């Protein structure tokens, strides 16, 4: 899906910046509340489920659980490592968590939908700005390929983490 961001510049000149979405979903055999708790826990849960091949150490600068969290981590792609600052909000606490990355304009949303008592559908969606032309085509192709792999692995790691007792760890850590 191609989306448009609107950017208002001085003197009220408006530019439309093209953007696109990358999304992956999985059924997780654990209660929705447990899934969400792990995703929202930037001290233990979230760092445990992100693929180590793509993410470095998480440093919580503020908060640490859900809305109000400021987290810094490294992300590696194409053998290039960059430091990333994420700002977390919860438009629908317990269901929707949003990470905004002000330096890049990327927004990643986690949606957790209950599927009965013991399962949930978890979706990770990123909206990314895109340059035009050939560079934009190549960037979208690479980024889509890379992030779909990362998100599928992250969802698999979430399922494993919860299956192996991570839900209990997530419950115990409420501070």
mmCIF file of N, CA and C in Angstrom, residues 43-154:
data_model
loop_
_atom_site.group_PDB
_atom_site.id
_atom_site.type_symbol
_atom_site.label_atom_id
_atom_site.label_comp_id
_atom_site.label_asym_id
_atom_site.label_seq_id
_atom_site.Cartn_x
_atom_site.Cartn_y
_atom_site.Cartn_z
ATOM 1 N N UNK A 43 12.313 -3.511 28.999
ATOM 2 C CA UNK A 43 13.435 -3.927 29.843
ATOM 3 C C UNK A 43 13.830 -5.368 29.547
ATOM 4 N N UNK A 44 12.834 -6.265 29.450
ATOM 5 C CA UNK A 44 13.111 -7.697 29.317
ATOM 6 C C UNK A 44 12.416 -8.318 28.105
ATOM 7 N N UNK A 45 11.097 -8.188 28.022
ATOM 8 C CA UNK A 45 10.305 -8.885 27.016
ATOM 9 C C UNK A 45 10.651 -8.525 25.586
ATOM 10 N N UNK A 46 10.539 -7.257 25.248
ATOM 11 C CA UNK A 46 10.764 -6.835 23.864
ATOM 12 C C UNK A 46 12.192 -7.157 23.400
ATOM 13 N N UNK A 47 13.218 -6.837 24.199
ATOM 14 C CA UNK A 47 14.572 -7.197 23.757
ATOM 15 C C UNK A 47 14.760 -8.710 23.563
ATOM 16 N N UNK A 48 13.991 -9.517 24.281
ATOM 17 C CA UNK A 48 14.127 -10.972 24.158
ATOM 18 C C UNK A 48 13.544 -11.512 22.863
ATOM 19 N N UNK A 49 12.618 -10.782 22.236
ATOM 20 C CA UNK A 49 11.953 -11.327 21.048
ATOM 21 C C UNK A 49 12.485 -10.765 19.732
ATOM 22 N N UNK A 50 13.225 -9.652 19.785
ATOM 23 C CA UNK A 50 13.749 -9.117 18.523
ATOM 24 C C UNK A 50 14.931 -9.966 18.054
ATOM 25 N N UNK A 51 15.052 -10.179 16.749
ATOM 26 C CA UNK A 51 16.149 -10.998 16.234
ATOM 27 C C UNK A 51 17.514 -10.349 16.490
ATOM 28 N N UNK A 52 18.417 -11.068 17.156
ATOM 29 C CA UNK A 52 19.727 -10.493 17.454
ATOM 30 C C UNK A 52 20.557 -10.185 16.210
ATOM 31 N N UNK A 53 20.245 -10.810 15.092
ATOM 32 C CA UNK A 53 20.982 -10.519 13.852
ATOM 33 C C UNK A 53 20.714 -9.104 13.349
ATOM 34 N N UNK A 54 19.592 -8.519 13.789
ATOM 35 C CA UNK A 54 19.211 -7.192 13.313
ATOM 36 C C UNK A 54 19.233 -6.118 14.397
ATOM 37 N N UNK A 55 19.125 -6.517 15.670
ATOM 38 C CA UNK A 55 19.006 -5.545 16.759
ATOM 39 C C UNK A 55 20.107 -5.738 17.785
ATOM 40 N N UNK A 56 20.697 -4.605 18.211
ATOM 41 C CA UNK A 56 21.679 -4.624 19.287
ATOM 42 C C UNK A 56 21.006 -4.338 20.606
ATOM 43 N N UNK A 57 21.796 -4.108 21.631
ATOM 44 C CA UNK A 57 21.295 -3.894 22.988
ATOM 45 C C UNK A 57 20.290 -2.748 23.055
ATOM 46 N N UNK A 58 19.238 -2.978 23.833
ATOM 47 C CA UNK A 58 18.230 -1.955 24.092
ATOM 48 C C UNK A 58 18.653 -1.169 25.327
ATOM 49 N N UNK A 59 18.627 0.157 25.230
ATOM 50 C CA UNK A 59 18.896 1.017 26.374
ATOM 51 C C UNK A 59 17.638 1.842 26.601
ATOM 52 N N UNK A 60 16.976 1.601 27.731
ATOM 53 C CA UNK A 60 15.775 2.356 28.063
ATOM 54 C C UNK A 60 16.208 3.675 28.666
ATOM 55 N N UNK A 61 15.865 4.772 27.998
ATOM 56 C CA UNK A 61 16.238 6.107 28.464
ATOM 57 C C UNK A 61 15.173 6.718 29.366
ATOM 58 N N UNK A 62 13.946 6.235 29.222
ATOM 59 C CA UNK A 62 12.832 6.760 30.011
ATOM 60 C C UNK A 62 11.726 5.727 29.999
ATOM 61 N N UNK A 63 10.996 5.602 31.120
ATOM 62 C CA UNK A 63 9.896 4.643 31.182
ATOM 63 C C UNK A 63 10.419 3.227 31.124
ATOM 64 N N UNK A 64 9.915 2.471 30.177
ATOM 65 C CA UNK A 64 10.356 1.086 30.021
ATOM 66 C C UNK A 64 9.213 0.122 29.809
ATOM 67 N N UNK A 65 8.012 0.551 30.174
ATOM 68 C CA UNK A 65 6.836 -0.287 29.952
ATOM 69 C C UNK A 65 5.767 0.558 29.270
ATOM 70 N N UNK A 66 5.521 0.273 28.003
ATOM 71 C CA UNK A 66 4.453 0.936 27.267
ATOM 72 C C UNK A 66 4.663 2.421 27.037
ATOM 73 N N UNK A 67 3.539 3.156 27.074
ATOM 74 C CA UNK A 67 3.532 4.586 26.741
ATOM 75 C C UNK A 67 4.548 5.362 27.560
ATOM 76 N N UNK A 68 5.211 6.304 26.889
ATOM 77 C CA UNK A 68 6.193 7.140 27.558
ATOM 78 C C UNK A 68 7.604 6.580 27.513
ATOM 79 N N UNK A 69 7.756 5.382 26.982
ATOM 80 C CA UNK A 69 9.089 4.783 26.895
ATOM 81 C C UNK A 69 9.901 5.458 25.797
ATOM 82 N N UNK A 70 11.144 5.754 26.114
ATOM 83 C CA UNK A 70 12.162 6.187 25.149
ATOM 84 C C UNK A 70 13.206 5.100 25.170
ATOM 85 N N UNK A 71 13.447 4.502 24.018
ATOM 86 C CA UNK A 71 14.410 3.400 23.959
ATOM 87 C C UNK A 71 15.379 3.647 22.815
ATOM 88 N N UNK A 72 16.637 3.337 23.072
ATOM 89 C CA UNK A 72 17.664 3.461 22.041
ATOM 90 C C UNK A 72 18.253 2.066 21.829
ATOM 91 N N UNK A 73 18.472 1.722 20.573
ATOM 92 C CA UNK A 73 19.069 0.432 20.237
ATOM 93 C C UNK A 73 19.806 0.576 18.921
ATOM 94 N N UNK A 74 20.570 -0.435 18.570
ATOM 95 C CA UNK A 74 21.231 -0.429 17.272
ATOM 96 C C UNK A 74 20.499 -1.394 16.363
ATOM 97 N N UNK A 75 20.482 -1.047 15.100
ATOM 98 C CA UNK A 75 19.884 -1.912 14.089
ATOM 99 C C UNK A 75 20.932 -2.115 13.008
ATOM 100 N N UNK A 76 21.071 -3.377 12.575
ATOM 101 C CA UNK A 76 22.066 -3.720 11.568
ATOM 102 C C UNK A 76 21.387 -4.253 10.321
ATOM 103 N N UNK A 77 21.726 -3.656 9.184
ATOM 104 C CA UNK A 77 21.238 -4.112 7.881
ATOM 105 C C UNK A 77 22.349 -3.884 6.870
ATOM 106 N N UNK A 78 22.569 -4.841 6.005
ATOM 107 C CA UNK A 78 23.639 -4.764 5.006
ATOM 108 C C UNK A 78 24.988 -4.433 5.642
ATOM 109 N N UNK A 79 25.234 -5.047 6.774
ATOM 110 C CA UNK A 79 26.484 -4.865 7.526
ATOM 111 C C UNK A 79 26.700 -3.445 8.000
ATOM 112 N N UNK A 80 25.660 -2.638 7.966
ATOM 113 C CA UNK A 80 25.739 -1.272 8.480
ATOM 114 C C UNK A 80 24.919 -1.186 9.751
ATOM 115 N N UNK A 81 25.527 -0.637 10.781
ATOM 116 C CA UNK A 81 24.865 -0.505 12.070
ATOM 117 C C UNK A 81 24.525 0.967 12.299
ATOM 118 N N UNK A 82 23.298 1.208 12.774
ATOM 119 C CA UNK A 82 22.919 2.579 13.099
ATOM 120 C C UNK A 82 22.187 2.609 14.430
ATOM 121 N N UNK A 83 22.368 3.703 15.150
ATOM 122 C CA UNK A 83 21.691 3.900 16.424
ATOM 123 C C UNK A 83 20.302 4.462 16.144
ATOM 124 N N UNK A 84 19.313 3.936 16.826
ATOM 125 C CA UNK A 84 17.920 4.312 16.587
ATOM 126 C C UNK A 84 17.276 4.715 17.912
ATOM 127 N N UNK A 85 16.535 5.814 17.899
ATOM 128 C CA UNK A 85 15.762 6.251 19.055
ATOM 129 C C UNK A 85 14.291 5.997 18.771
ATOM 130 N N UNK A 86 13.624 5.254 19.657
ATOM 131 C CA UNK A 86 12.202 4.978 19.512
ATOM 132 C C UNK A 86 11.402 5.614 20.638
ATOM 133 N N UNK A 87 10.266 6.189 20.285
ATOM 134 C CA UNK A 87 9.344 6.785 21.245
ATOM 135 C C UNK A 87 8.054 5.983 21.203
ATOM 136 N N UNK A 88 7.598 5.519 22.362
ATOM 137 C CA UNK A 88 6.473 4.588 22.422
ATOM 138 C C UNK A 88 5.205 5.276 22.917
ATOM 139 N N UNK A 89 4.098 5.002 22.212
ATOM 140 C CA UNK A 89 2.769 5.426 22.651
ATOM 141 C C UNK A 89 1.854 4.214 22.644
ATOM 142 N N UNK A 90 0.727 4.336 23.303
ATOM 143 C CA UNK A 90 -0.274 3.276 23.320
ATOM 144 C C UNK A 90 -1.641 3.877 23.021
ATOM 145 N N UNK A 91 -1.983 4.007 21.731
ATOM 146 C CA UNK A 91 -3.293 4.563 21.380
ATOM 147 C C UNK A 91 -4.449 3.745 21.946
ATOM 148 N N UNK A 92 -4.260 2.433 22.068
ATOM 149 C CA UNK A 92 -5.252 1.548 22.680
ATOM 150 C C UNK A 92 -4.493 0.609 23.615
ATOM 151 N N UNK A 93 -4.255 1.023 24.864
ATOM 152 C CA UNK A 93 -3.474 0.204 25.785
ATOM 153 C C UNK A 93 -4.018 -1.233 25.874
ATOM 154 N N UNK A 94 -3.096 -2.175 25.824
ATOM 155 C CA UNK A 94 -3.481 -3.582 25.869
ATOM 156 C C UNK A 94 -3.784 -4.171 24.499
ATOM 157 N N UNK A 95 -3.873 -3.318 23.479
ATOM 158 C CA UNK A 95 -4.184 -3.781 22.127
ATOM 159 C C UNK A 95 -3.264 -3.208 21.055
ATOM 160 N N UNK A 96 -2.954 -1.894 21.123
ATOM 161 C CA UNK A 96 -2.153 -1.242 20.087
ATOM 162 C C UNK A 96 -1.002 -0.466 20.735
ATOM 163 N N UNK A 97 0.218 -0.776 20.305
ATOM 164 C CA UNK A 97 1.416 -0.082 20.757
ATOM 165 C C UNK A 97 2.126 0.462 19.518
ATOM 166 N N UNK A 98 2.573 1.719 19.583
ATOM 167 C CA UNK A 98 3.203 2.371 18.432
ATOM 168 C C UNK A 98 4.595 2.847 18.818
ATOM 169 N N UNK A 99 5.563 2.519 17.958
ATOM 170 C CA UNK A 99 6.924 3.029 18.092
ATOM 171 C C UNK A 99 7.145 4.031 16.969
ATOM 172 N N UNK A 100 7.562 5.245 17.334
ATOM 173 C CA UNK A 100 7.885 6.274 16.337
ATOM 174 C C UNK A 100 9.382 6.523 16.391
ATOM 175 N N UNK A 101 9.974 6.633 15.209
ATOM 176 C CA UNK A 101 11.405 6.884 15.095
ATOM 177 C C UNK A 101 11.586 8.246 14.430
ATOM 178 N N UNK A 102 11.730 9.317 15.232
ATOM 179 C CA UNK A 102 11.731 10.668 14.679
ATOM 180 C C UNK A 102 12.844 10.937 13.664
ATOM 181 N N UNK A 103 13.992 10.297 13.819
ATOM 182 C CA UNK A 103 15.105 10.574 12.903
ATOM 183 C C UNK A 103 14.855 10.076 11.484
ATOM 184 N N UNK A 104 14.031 9.029 11.335
ATOM 185 C CA UNK A 104 13.804 8.448 10.004
ATOM 186 C C UNK A 104 12.385 8.646 9.482
ATOM 187 N N UNK A 105 11.446 8.987 10.371
ATOM 188 C CA UNK A 105 10.053 9.108 9.958
ATOM 189 C C UNK A 105 9.318 7.776 9.907
ATOM 190 N N UNK A 106 9.969 6.707 10.349
ATOM 191 C CA UNK A 106 9.346 5.383 10.359
ATOM 192 C C UNK A 106 8.431 5.265 11.575
ATOM 193 N N UNK A 107 7.297 4.596 11.391
ATOM 194 C CA UNK A 107 6.359 4.309 12.471
ATOM 195 C C UNK A 107 6.061 2.814 12.424
ATOM 196 N N UNK A 108 6.260 2.131 13.560
ATOM 197 C CA UNK A 108 5.957 0.704 13.644
ATOM 198 C C UNK A 108 4.848 0.492 14.665
ATOM 199 N N UNK A 109 3.821 -0.250 14.261
ATOM 200 C CA UNK A 109 2.648 -0.487 15.097
ATOM 201 C C UNK A 109 2.507 -1.976 15.375
ATOM 202 N N UNK A 110 2.264 -2.303 16.638
ATOM 203 C CA UNK A 110 1.991 -3.677 17.063
ATOM 204 C C UNK A 110 0.517 -3.739 17.446
ATOM 205 N N UNK A 111 -0.228 -4.649 16.834
ATOM 206 C CA UNK A 111 -1.644 -4.823 17.155
ATOM 207 C C UNK A 111 -1.830 -6.246 17.644
ATOM 208 N N UNK A 112 -2.450 -6.387 18.825
ATOM 209 C CA UNK A 112 -2.703 -7.697 19.419
ATOM 210 C C UNK A 112 -4.210 -7.890 19.517
ATOM 211 N N UNK A 113 -4.723 -8.866 18.776
ATOM 212 C CA UNK A 113 -6.161 -9.173 18.753
ATOM 213 C C UNK A 113 -6.397 -10.517 19.425
ATOM 214 N N UNK A 114 -7.268 -10.581 20.437
ATOM 215 C CA UNK A 114 -7.561 -11.866 21.062
ATOM 216 C C UNK A 114 -8.255 -12.819 20.090
ATOM 217 N N UNK A 115 -7.886 -14.073 20.160
ATOM 218 C CA UNK A 115 -8.562 -15.143 19.410
ATOM 219 C C UNK A 115 -9.037 -16.161 20.453
ATOM 220 N N UNK A 116 -10.052 -15.788 21.203
ATOM 221 C CA UNK A 116 -10.491 -16.633 22.309
ATOM 222 C C UNK A 116 -9.613 -16.389 23.527
ATOM 223 N N UNK A 117 -9.658 -17.313 24.488
ATOM 224 C CA UNK A 117 -8.939 -17.149 25.761
ATOM 225 C C UNK A 117 -7.440 -17.395 25.659
ATOM 226 N N UNK A 118 -7.028 -18.344 24.807
ATOM 227 C CA UNK A 118 -5.637 -18.772 24.846
ATOM 228 C C UNK A 118 -4.823 -18.489 23.605
ATOM 229 N N UNK A 119 -5.273 -17.569 22.751
ATOM 230 C CA UNK A 119 -4.510 -17.280 21.540
ATOM 231 C C UNK A 119 -4.749 -15.829 21.126
ATOM 232 N N UNK A 120 -3.830 -15.336 20.292
ATOM 233 C CA UNK A 120 -3.942 -13.962 19.796
ATOM 234 C C UNK A 120 -3.361 -13.877 18.397
ATOM 235 N N UNK A 121 -3.882 -12.936 17.631
ATOM 236 C CA UNK A 121 -3.309 -12.583 16.341
ATOM 237 C C UNK A 121 -2.451 -11.343 16.592
ATOM 238 N N UNK A 122 -1.158 -11.444 16.315
ATOM 239 C CA UNK A 122 -0.245 -10.324 16.527
ATOM 240 C C UNK A 122 0.232 -9.847 15.150
ATOM 241 N N UNK A 123 0.094 -8.554 14.908
ATOM 242 C CA UNK A 123 0.494 -7.962 13.636
ATOM 243 C C UNK A 123 1.507 -6.853 13.896
ATOM 244 N N UNK A 124 2.590 -6.877 13.134
ATOM 245 C CA UNK A 124 3.599 -5.810 13.168
ATOM 246 C C UNK A 124 3.535 -5.119 11.811
ATOM 247 N N UNK A 125 3.324 -3.806 11.830
ATOM 248 C CA UNK A 125 3.238 -3.025 10.592
ATOM 249 C C UNK A 125 4.141 -1.809 10.705
ATOM 250 N N UNK A 126 4.965 -1.595 9.698
ATOM 251 C CA UNK A 126 5.777 -0.375 9.654
ATOM 252 C C UNK A 126 5.347 0.462 8.461
ATOM 253 N N UNK A 127 5.260 1.766 8.679
ATOM 254 C CA UNK A 127 5.027 2.733 7.619
ATOM 255 C C UNK A 127 6.323 3.510 7.463
ATOM 256 N N UNK A 128 6.854 3.498 6.235
ATOM 257 C CA UNK A 128 8.166 4.081 5.972
ATOM 258 C C UNK A 128 8.083 5.106 4.852
ATOM 259 N N UNK A 129 8.773 6.251 4.999
ATOM 260 C CA UNK A 129 8.842 7.204 3.893
ATOM 261 C C UNK A 129 9.698 6.609 2.776
ATOM 262 N N UNK A 130 9.419 6.999 1.545
ATOM 263 C CA UNK A 130 10.139 6.432 0.412
ATOM 264 C C UNK A 130 10.575 7.500 -0.563
ATOM 265 N N UNK A 131 11.855 7.470 -0.929
ATOM 266 C CA UNK A 131 12.273 8.381 -1.992
ATOM 267 C C UNK A 131 11.679 7.921 -3.322
ATOM 268 N N UNK A 132 11.600 8.795 -4.266
ATOM 269 C CA UNK A 132 11.072 8.438 -5.577
ATOM 270 C C UNK A 132 12.137 7.834 -6.475
ATOM 271 N N UNK A 133 11.747 7.552 -7.670
ATOM 272 C CA UNK A 133 12.667 7.071 -8.698
ATOM 273 C C UNK A 133 13.214 5.677 -8.457
ATOM 274 N N UNK A 134 14.270 5.367 -9.173
ATOM 275 C CA UNK A 134 14.893 4.048 -9.084
ATOM 276 C C UNK A 134 15.397 3.766 -7.681
ATOM 277 N N UNK A 135 15.965 4.783 -7.030
ATOM 278 C CA UNK A 135 16.444 4.594 -5.656
ATOM 279 C C UNK A 135 15.295 4.136 -4.750
ATOM 280 N N UNK A 136 14.127 4.753 -4.903
ATOM 281 C CA UNK A 136 12.972 4.381 -4.098
ATOM 282 C C UNK A 136 12.527 2.963 -4.363
ATOM 283 N N UNK A 137 12.515 2.552 -5.628
ATOM 284 C CA UNK A 137 12.126 1.178 -5.986
ATOM 285 C C UNK A 137 13.071 0.175 -5.329
ATOM 286 N N UNK A 138 14.369 0.432 -5.442
ATOM 287 C CA UNK A 138 15.355 -0.482 -4.856
ATOM 288 C C UNK A 138 15.270 -0.495 -3.334
ATOM 289 N N UNK A 139 15.121 0.679 -2.734
ATOM 290 C CA UNK A 139 15.023 0.766 -1.277
ATOM 291 C C UNK A 139 13.785 0.028 -0.772
ATOM 292 N N UNK A 140 12.651 0.212 -1.442
ATOM 293 C CA UNK A 140 11.423 -0.480 -1.020
ATOM 294 C C UNK A 140 11.587 -1.986 -1.132
ATOM 295 N N UNK A 141 12.207 -2.466 -2.205
ATOM 296 C CA UNK A 141 12.387 -3.910 -2.384
ATOM 297 C C UNK A 141 13.275 -4.477 -1.278
ATOM 298 N N UNK A 142 14.432 -3.846 -1.049
ATOM 299 C CA UNK A 142 15.343 -4.345 -0.030
ATOM 300 C C UNK A 142 14.698 -4.286 1.349
ATOM 301 N N UNK A 143 14.111 -3.138 1.683
ATOM 302 C CA UNK A 143 13.525 -2.953 3.012
ATOM 303 C C UNK A 143 12.391 -3.935 3.246
ATOM 304 N N UNK A 144 11.535 -4.137 2.258
ATOM 305 C CA UNK A 144 10.438 -5.095 2.398
ATOM 306 C C UNK A 144 10.979 -6.496 2.653
ATOM 307 N N UNK A 145 11.958 -6.916 1.872
ATOM 308 C CA UNK A 145 12.541 -8.243 2.038
ATOM 309 C C UNK A 145 13.164 -8.393 3.425
ATOM 310 N N UNK A 146 13.948 -7.402 3.824
ATOM 311 C CA UNK A 146 14.630 -7.438 5.114
ATOM 312 C C UNK A 146 13.630 -7.442 6.270
ATOM 313 N N UNK A 147 12.704 -6.468 6.283
ATOM 314 C CA UNK A 147 11.787 -6.340 7.417
ATOM 315 C C UNK A 147 10.788 -7.490 7.512
ATOM 316 N N UNK A 148 10.322 -8.022 6.380
ATOM 317 C CA UNK A 148 9.425 -9.186 6.475
ATOM 318 C C UNK A 148 10.127 -10.344 7.160
ATOM 319 N N UNK A 149 11.391 -10.562 6.842
ATOM 320 C CA UNK A 149 12.159 -11.606 7.521
ATOM 321 C C UNK A 149 12.316 -11.321 9.001
ATOM 322 N N UNK A 150 12.622 -10.070 9.333
ATOM 323 C CA UNK A 150 12.773 -9.675 10.735
ATOM 324 C C UNK A 150 11.458 -9.873 11.481
ATOM 325 N N UNK A 151 10.338 -9.413 10.903
ATOM 326 C CA UNK A 151 9.050 -9.502 11.593
ATOM 327 C C UNK A 151 8.602 -10.948 11.770
ATOM 328 N N UNK A 152 8.809 -11.775 10.755
ATOM 329 C CA UNK A 152 8.448 -13.196 10.891
ATOM 330 C C UNK A 152 9.265 -13.844 11.992
ATOM 331 N N UNK A 153 10.548 -13.535 12.042
ATOM 332 C CA UNK A 153 11.396 -14.088 13.099
ATOM 333 C C UNK A 153 10.974 -13.558 14.467
ATOM 334 N N UNK A 154 10.660 -12.279 14.549
ATOM 335 C CA UNK A 154 10.235 -11.685 15.817
ATOM 336 C C UNK A 154 8.937 -12.329 16.319
#
